[in-house]
Tab-separated table of N, CA and C in Angstrom:
chain	number	residue	atom	x	y	z
A	80	MET	N	23.582	-72.517	-25.183
A	80	MET	CA	22.649	-71.972	-26.124
A	80	MET	C	23.269	-70.738	-26.785
A	81	THR	N	23.158	-70.678	-28.114
A	81	THR	CA	23.663	-69.527	-28.823
A	81	THR	C	22.808	-68.325	-28.654
A	82	SER	N	23.274	-67.198	-28.930
A	82	SER	CA	22.405	-66.029	-28.817
A	82	SER	C	21.282	-66.048	-29.870
A	83	GLU	N	21.583	-66.721	-30.994
A	83	GLU	CA	20.443	-66.912	-32.015
A	83	GLU	C	19.382	-67.713	-31.481
A	84	GLU	N	19.832	-68.823	-30.799
A	84	GLU	CA	18.788	-69.809	-30.230
A	84	GLU	C	18.002	-69.086	-29.137
A	85	LEU	N	18.755	-68.288	-28.333
A	85	LEU	CA	18.054	-67.541	-27.305
A	85	LEU	C	16.984	-66.566	-27.824
A	86	LYS	N	17.427	-65.822	-28.831
A	86	LYS	CA	16.430	-64.934	-29.549
A	86	LYS	C	15.287	-65.659	-30.021
A	87	THR	N	15.443	-66.823	-30.649
A	87	THR	CA	14.326	-67.622	-31.176
A	87	THR	C	13.432	-68.041	-29.967
A	88	ASN	N	14.044	-68.444	-28.867
A	88	ASN	CA	13.142	-68.849	-27.748
A	88	ASN	C	12.406	-67.625	-27.148
A	89	VAL	N	13.069	-66.509	-27.100
A	89	VAL	CA	12.347	-65.294	-26.533
A	89	VAL	C	11.193	-64.997	-27.507
A	90	GLU	N	11.418	-65.015	-28.791
A	90	GLU	CA	10.385	-64.672	-29.823
A	90	GLU	C	9.194	-65.696	-29.632
A	91	LYS	N	9.537	-66.950	-29.350
A	91	LYS	CA	8.497	-67.991	-29.219
A	91	LYS	C	7.668	-67.558	-27.919
A	92	ALA	N	8.277	-67.131	-26.917
A	92	ALA	CA	7.548	-66.693	-25.707
A	92	ALA	C	6.673	-65.471	-25.981
A	93	LEU	N	7.209	-64.551	-26.736
A	93	LEU	CA	6.341	-63.324	-27.099
A	93	LEU	C	5.213	-63.731	-27.988
A	94	ASP	N	5.438	-64.720	-28.896
A	94	ASP	CA	4.352	-65.155	-29.717
A	94	ASP	C	3.278	-65.864	-28.928
A	95	GLU	N	3.605	-66.494	-27.755
A	95	GLU	CA	2.700	-67.021	-26.940
A	95	GLU	C	1.857	-66.035	-26.167
A	96	ILE	N	2.424	-64.923	-25.871
A	96	ILE	CA	1.796	-63.934	-25.049
A	96	ILE	C	0.993	-62.882	-26.012
A	97	ARG	N	1.507	-62.651	-27.188
A	97	ARG	CA	0.854	-61.718	-28.120
A	97	ARG	C	-0.597	-61.765	-28.291
A	98	PRO	N	-1.169	-62.935	-28.598
A	98	PRO	CA	-2.670	-62.976	-28.752
A	98	PRO	C	-3.515	-62.378	-27.548
A	99	PHE	N	-2.969	-62.537	-26.292
A	99	PHE	CA	-3.643	-62.038	-25.176
A	99	PHE	C	-3.583	-60.484	-25.226
A	100	LEU	N	-2.376	-59.955	-25.459
A	100	LEU	CA	-2.235	-58.489	-25.575
A	100	LEU	C	-3.076	-57.937	-26.712
A	101	GLN	N	-3.006	-58.610	-27.904
A	101	GLN	CA	-3.776	-58.074	-29.056
A	101	GLN	C	-5.291	-58.094	-28.865
A	102	SER	N	-5.770	-59.094	-27.987
A	102	SER	CA	-7.210	-59.065	-27.769
A	102	SER	C	-7.614	-57.878	-26.941
A	103	ASP	N	-6.694	-57.238	-26.277
A	103	ASP	CA	-6.987	-55.910	-25.563
A	103	ASP	C	-6.526	-54.731	-26.296
A	104	GLY	N	-6.150	-54.849	-27.559
A	104	GLY	CA	-5.718	-53.738	-28.365
A	104	GLY	C	-4.258	-53.355	-28.237
A	105	GLY	N	-3.480	-54.301	-27.712
A	105	GLY	CA	-2.105	-54.029	-27.438
A	105	GLY	C	-1.163	-54.920	-28.232
A	106	ASP	N	0.074	-54.798	-28.011
A	106	ASP	CA	1.076	-55.716	-28.653
A	106	ASP	C	2.359	-55.560	-27.940
A	107	ILE	N	3.393	-56.392	-28.291
A	107	ILE	CA	4.678	-56.383	-27.711
A	107	ILE	C	5.742	-56.632	-28.722
A	108	SER	N	6.888	-55.937	-28.601
A	108	SER	CA	7.990	-56.218	-29.521
A	108	SER	C	9.270	-56.335	-28.731
A	109	LEU	N	10.191	-57.252	-29.283
A	109	LEU	CA	11.517	-57.411	-28.751
A	109	LEU	C	12.439	-56.333	-29.241
A	110	ILE	N	13.076	-55.598	-28.296
A	110	ILE	CA	14.044	-54.580	-28.633
A	110	ILE	C	15.389	-55.119	-28.695
A	111	SER	N	15.758	-55.761	-27.575
A	111	SER	CA	17.129	-56.406	-27.529
A	111	SER	C	17.311	-57.384	-26.466
A	112	ILE	N	18.369	-58.233	-26.603
A	112	ILE	CA	18.756	-59.189	-25.533
A	112	ILE	C	20.181	-58.795	-25.138
A	113	ASP	N	20.419	-58.344	-23.912
A	113	ASP	CA	21.756	-57.833	-23.524
A	113	ASP	C	22.486	-58.925	-22.707
A	114	ASP	N	23.728	-59.279	-22.996
A	114	ASP	CA	24.499	-60.220	-22.211
A	114	ASP	C	23.841	-61.544	-22.110
A	115	ASN	N	22.984	-61.941	-22.963
A	115	ASN	CA	22.192	-63.145	-22.873
A	115	ASN	C	21.398	-63.328	-21.524
A	116	LYS	N	21.180	-62.246	-20.871
A	116	LYS	CA	20.326	-62.427	-19.599
A	116	LYS	C	19.378	-61.283	-19.342
A	117	SER	N	19.333	-60.318	-20.101
A	117	SER	CA	18.423	-59.146	-19.875
A	117	SER	C	17.673	-58.854	-21.224
A	118	VAL	N	16.393	-58.979	-21.219
A	118	VAL	CA	15.502	-58.779	-22.389
A	118	VAL	C	14.856	-57.434	-22.215
A	119	LYS	N	14.933	-56.681	-23.337
A	119	LYS	CA	14.289	-55.296	-23.424
A	119	LYS	C	13.137	-55.472	-24.367
A	120	ILE	N	11.926	-55.141	-23.990
A	120	ILE	CA	10.735	-55.225	-24.799
A	120	ILE	C	10.077	-53.875	-24.798
A	121	ARG	N	9.104	-53.699	-25.751
A	121	ARG	CA	8.293	-52.505	-25.686
A	121	ARG	C	6.847	-52.932	-25.818
A	122	LEU	N	6.063	-52.545	-24.776
A	122	LEU	CA	4.546	-52.811	-24.907
A	122	LEU	C	4.051	-51.713	-25.809
A	123	GLN	N	3.048	-52.084	-26.629
A	123	GLN	CA	2.512	-51.167	-27.595
A	123	GLN	C	0.958	-51.024	-27.527
A	124	GLY	N	0.473	-50.108	-28.189
A	124	GLY	CA	-1.028	-49.910	-28.298
A	124	GLY	C	-1.618	-49.667	-26.941
A	125	ASN	N	-2.731	-50.217	-26.699
A	125	ASN	CA	-3.488	-50.113	-25.370
A	125	ASN	C	-2.542	-50.479	-24.154
A	126	CYS	N	-1.583	-51.291	-24.379
A	126	CYS	CA	-0.671	-51.792	-23.266
A	126	CYS	C	0.091	-50.575	-22.701
A	127	VAL	N	0.346	-49.526	-23.449
A	127	VAL	CA	1.182	-48.471	-23.046
A	127	VAL	C	0.649	-47.686	-21.878
A	128	GLY	N	-0.525	-47.313	-21.910
A	128	GLY	CA	-1.186	-46.533	-20.732
A	128	GLY	C	-1.966	-47.465	-19.751
A	129	CYS	N	-1.884	-48.763	-19.972
A	129	CYS	CA	-2.745	-49.653	-19.117
A	129	CYS	C	-2.234	-49.703	-17.698
A	130	SER	N	-3.150	-49.560	-16.777
A	130	SER	CA	-2.752	-49.600	-15.366
A	130	SER	C	-2.187	-50.888	-14.906
A	131	VAL	N	-2.571	-51.973	-15.608
A	131	VAL	CA	-1.986	-53.339	-15.153
A	131	VAL	C	-0.858	-53.711	-15.856
A	132	ASN	N	-0.169	-52.834	-16.769
A	132	ASN	CA	0.931	-53.368	-17.538
A	132	ASN	C	2.106	-53.837	-16.778
A	133	GLN	N	2.365	-53.298	-15.603
A	133	GLN	CA	3.438	-53.784	-14.782
A	133	GLN	C	3.181	-55.144	-14.290
A	134	MET	N	1.924	-55.368	-14.016
A	134	MET	CA	1.558	-56.803	-13.535
A	134	MET	C	1.673	-57.764	-14.648
A	135	THR	N	1.213	-57.278	-15.854
A	135	THR	CA	1.264	-58.137	-17.032
A	135	THR	C	2.712	-58.386	-17.374
A	136	LEU	N	3.553	-57.435	-17.257
A	136	LEU	CA	4.973	-57.612	-17.596
A	136	LEU	C	5.586	-58.598	-16.664
A	137	LYS	N	5.433	-58.499	-15.314
A	137	LYS	CA	6.036	-59.344	-14.371
A	137	LYS	C	5.418	-60.855	-14.454
A	138	SER	N	4.082	-60.875	-14.290
A	138	SER	CA	3.479	-62.266	-14.169
A	138	SER	C	3.334	-62.955	-15.534
A	139	GLY	N	3.051	-62.186	-16.483
A	139	GLY	CA	2.855	-62.875	-17.887
A	139	GLY	C	4.040	-62.887	-18.702
A	140	VAL	N	4.638	-61.709	-19.026
A	140	VAL	CA	5.696	-61.686	-19.978
A	140	VAL	C	6.965	-62.271	-19.399
A	141	GLU	N	7.466	-61.814	-18.235
A	141	GLU	CA	8.711	-62.348	-17.661
A	141	GLU	C	8.612	-63.842	-17.366
A	142	MET	N	7.491	-64.274	-16.813
A	142	MET	CA	7.313	-65.747	-16.508
A	142	MET	C	7.388	-66.586	-17.817
A	143	THR	N	6.752	-66.041	-18.908
A	143	THR	CA	6.719	-66.828	-20.084
A	143	THR	C	8.136	-66.854	-20.724
A	144	ILE	N	8.751	-65.743	-20.716
A	144	ILE	CA	10.127	-65.692	-21.357
A	144	ILE	C	11.051	-66.587	-20.593
A	145	LYS	N	10.977	-66.569	-19.199
A	145	LYS	CA	11.952	-67.420	-18.467
A	145	LYS	C	11.514	-68.861	-18.642
A	146	LYS	N	10.317	-69.206	-18.914
A	146	LYS	CA	9.949	-70.580	-19.230
A	146	LYS	C	10.632	-71.083	-20.509
A	147	HIS	N	10.683	-70.258	-21.473
A	147	HIS	CA	11.378	-70.627	-22.767
A	147	HIS	C	12.936	-70.402	-22.728
A	148	ALA	N	13.350	-69.464	-21.904
A	148	ALA	CA	14.741	-69.164	-21.839
A	148	ALA	C	15.151	-68.870	-20.387
A	149	PRO	N	15.373	-69.942	-19.663
A	149	PRO	CA	15.613	-69.924	-18.204
A	149	PRO	C	16.801	-69.027	-17.804
A	150	GLN	N	17.802	-68.796	-18.676
A	150	GLN	CA	18.886	-67.948	-18.292
A	150	GLN	C	18.580	-66.484	-18.255
A	151	ILE	N	17.457	-66.096	-18.728
A	151	ILE	CA	17.018	-64.660	-18.628
A	151	ILE	C	16.814	-64.242	-17.220
A	152	GLU	N	17.447	-63.182	-16.731
A	152	GLU	CA	17.277	-62.776	-15.372
A	152	GLU	C	16.345	-61.644	-15.221
A	153	GLU	N	16.088	-60.739	-16.293
A	153	GLU	CA	15.200	-59.681	-16.138
A	153	GLU	C	14.679	-59.275	-17.479
A	154	VAL	N	13.371	-58.726	-17.328
A	154	VAL	CA	12.682	-58.289	-18.466
A	154	VAL	C	12.391	-56.773	-18.256
A	155	ILE	N	12.856	-55.933	-19.149
A	155	ILE	CA	12.596	-54.451	-18.991
A	155	ILE	C	11.788	-53.880	-20.062
A	156	ASN	N	10.771	-53.159	-19.632
A	156	ASN	CA	9.863	-52.538	-20.585
A	156	ASN	C	10.386	-51.141	-20.911
A	157	LEU	N	10.627	-50.922	-22.180
A	157	LEU	CA	11.026	-49.639	-22.612
A	157	LEU	C	9.840	-48.868	-23.216
A	158	SER	N	9.059	-48.172	-22.388
A	158	SER	CA	7.830	-47.588	-22.864
A	158	SER	C	8.052	-46.095	-23.250
């Protein structure tokens, strides 16, 4: 998979998650993909100070990204 295909797959994953975050007044953006295995994202809006954002990040975001791009090893939130 090329890095462009990988980025497309990660964006698809974020598009899948985004409506849930937006319904709570938040959002998510892709910052970078490093070495084709580490994704850096930024939670925005109400997600920034939310007490469950680490749970959302691990169970929702990371799981969905890995479903679309299995070679991703970690998802890092740059808040």
